[in-house]
């Protein structure tokens, strides 16, 4: 039996707004796919042959001798994924879909595929393959949460196999936890991976890092919960840092995903130790949390001071705070652009990215805006943080779209000195 895994392409910021390339003096970096397919490949029986197509690199819509086509996608890729599903089925190939979008929207996906997997794939994947082999796929598989202590390392060789001269990411995600007990309105994690946090064993995380180091690649701790200030995630990260420092080792960690409240809740000493253990950069996601949401309304100077303090703390520890600003929250108005840019100047930010609030289907924000009749389109390829897909509270959709472009322009235009940066410093994933 043979399975063809496909990672469908999606529109990136510069695809939708090519003018960004004129004034953002950084290289556009195409990062690795989500870990989903590598996780499934790792639990695929040896007698099943695997082929992988990354549709971002080469059109995946080609004939195949596979017996089953398996699509993995999040919302920005859903339009393309459903198109690919239709095309492969027209060729007579059974199609199974999984990932963030199918998990949160199985009813949207079901008409295009033979089977939808809801939830984490590992617990049901062998059953899916057995059913496909028997020609008896079920329309829907509801997967229980995986036991992380039982999982093998993700099989990254499937991704390495499609690398070439133009696509050779120097970092790949390392997952340290799944699930989250918080209820941030824009986040898909609690709805897809459960409402409690499960941590991998330390050995598993070390294994993931070693697997990358062996081929000269860095680890990106991209998960939004990686720097959680308490609980399983915190204990695991502390154990990892202790282990590395005790062994006199450094891991190559390109970045850790984090938020400003998480930085403020962390003693500087812990930040410094993380730096010593190899953390180069924080990817500071804004707009989800109370500090960043209030910092740019202009009504709460204390929130802005707290945001400044968060940046200072990163710098004190020697960790670069690469910040993502999200515009379009209900309290954002015409003045938000200037306030964000003034903040960026005040803290002398070197690199930043800008995003439009996007109510991803299945998240609390989606349910609220749907109930308020504020969803403007269900064209999923526009759900990529670069387009306005909802009715903003205090601006027109057109004004919000322009505000997003003004932010990119205001921050980057004329900053030619950034062209002198090299390596990872010179790049941006947008
Ligand atoms: C790395 C990452 C990226 C990478 C890779 C893209 C990707 N597809 O994930 C990059 C940097 C490109 C990226 C970009 C974006 N991302 Co992102 N990203 C992540 C992150 C942190 C980790 C992904 C990952 O490796 N997960 C681990 C694997 C194991 O999980 P998984 O893919 O879901 O796979 C499991 C199951 O879903 C299932 N499964 C998956 N596929 C399949 C297929 C089959 C056949 C089966 C049976 C099962 C199955 O089994 C897997 C194993 O259990 C996630 C957070 C997360 N926890 O997922 C956010 C996440 C996927 N990103 C998200 C978003 C919103 C974005 C952006 C649109 C915006 C932004 N600001 O980040 C941008 C895109 C912007 C653009 N236009 O370029 C949201 C998605 C929301 C949604 N409803 O779709 C997430 C969930 C973050 C969040 N907190 O909400 N992202
Ligand atoms: S944004 Fe982070 S803290 Fe909030 S629910 Fe999502 S994973 Fe949890």
Short mmCIF file of C-alpha atoms and ligand atoms in Angstrom, two decimals, residues 180-184 187-190 224-225 228 262 288, ligand 2:
data_model
loop_
_atom_site.label_atom_id
_atom_site.label_comp_id
_atom_site.label_asym_id
_atom_site.label_seq_id
_atom_site.Cartn_x
_atom_site.Cartn_y
_atom_site.Cartn_z
CA UNK A 180 -3.92 24.59 26.70
CA UNK A 181 -6.20 25.47 29.63
CA UNK A 182 -6.44 29.16 28.67
CA UNK A 183 -9.25 30.63 26.60
CA UNK A 184 -7.63 33.26 24.39
CA UNK A 187 -6.66 30.65 19.49
CA UNK A 188 -7.30 27.25 17.94
CA UNK A 189 -5.23 25.18 20.37
CA UNK A 190 -7.78 24.39 23.13
CA UNK A 224 2.13 29.22 21.68
CA UNK A 225 2.45 27.46 25.02
CA UNK A 228 3.94 29.03 29.69
CA UNK A 262 4.43 35.46 29.97
CA UNK A 288 -4.21 38.00 22.01
S1 LIG B 2 -2.83 31.78 22.73
FE1 LIG B 2 -1.45 30.49 23.95
S2 LIG B 2 -2.17 30.78 26.10
FE2 LIG B 2 -3.85 31.46 24.75
S3 LIG B 2 -5.22 29.67 24.49
FE3 LIG B 2 -3.75 29.69 22.78
S4 LIG B 2 -2.07 28.36 23.42
FE4 LIG B 2 -3.22 28.94 25.26
#
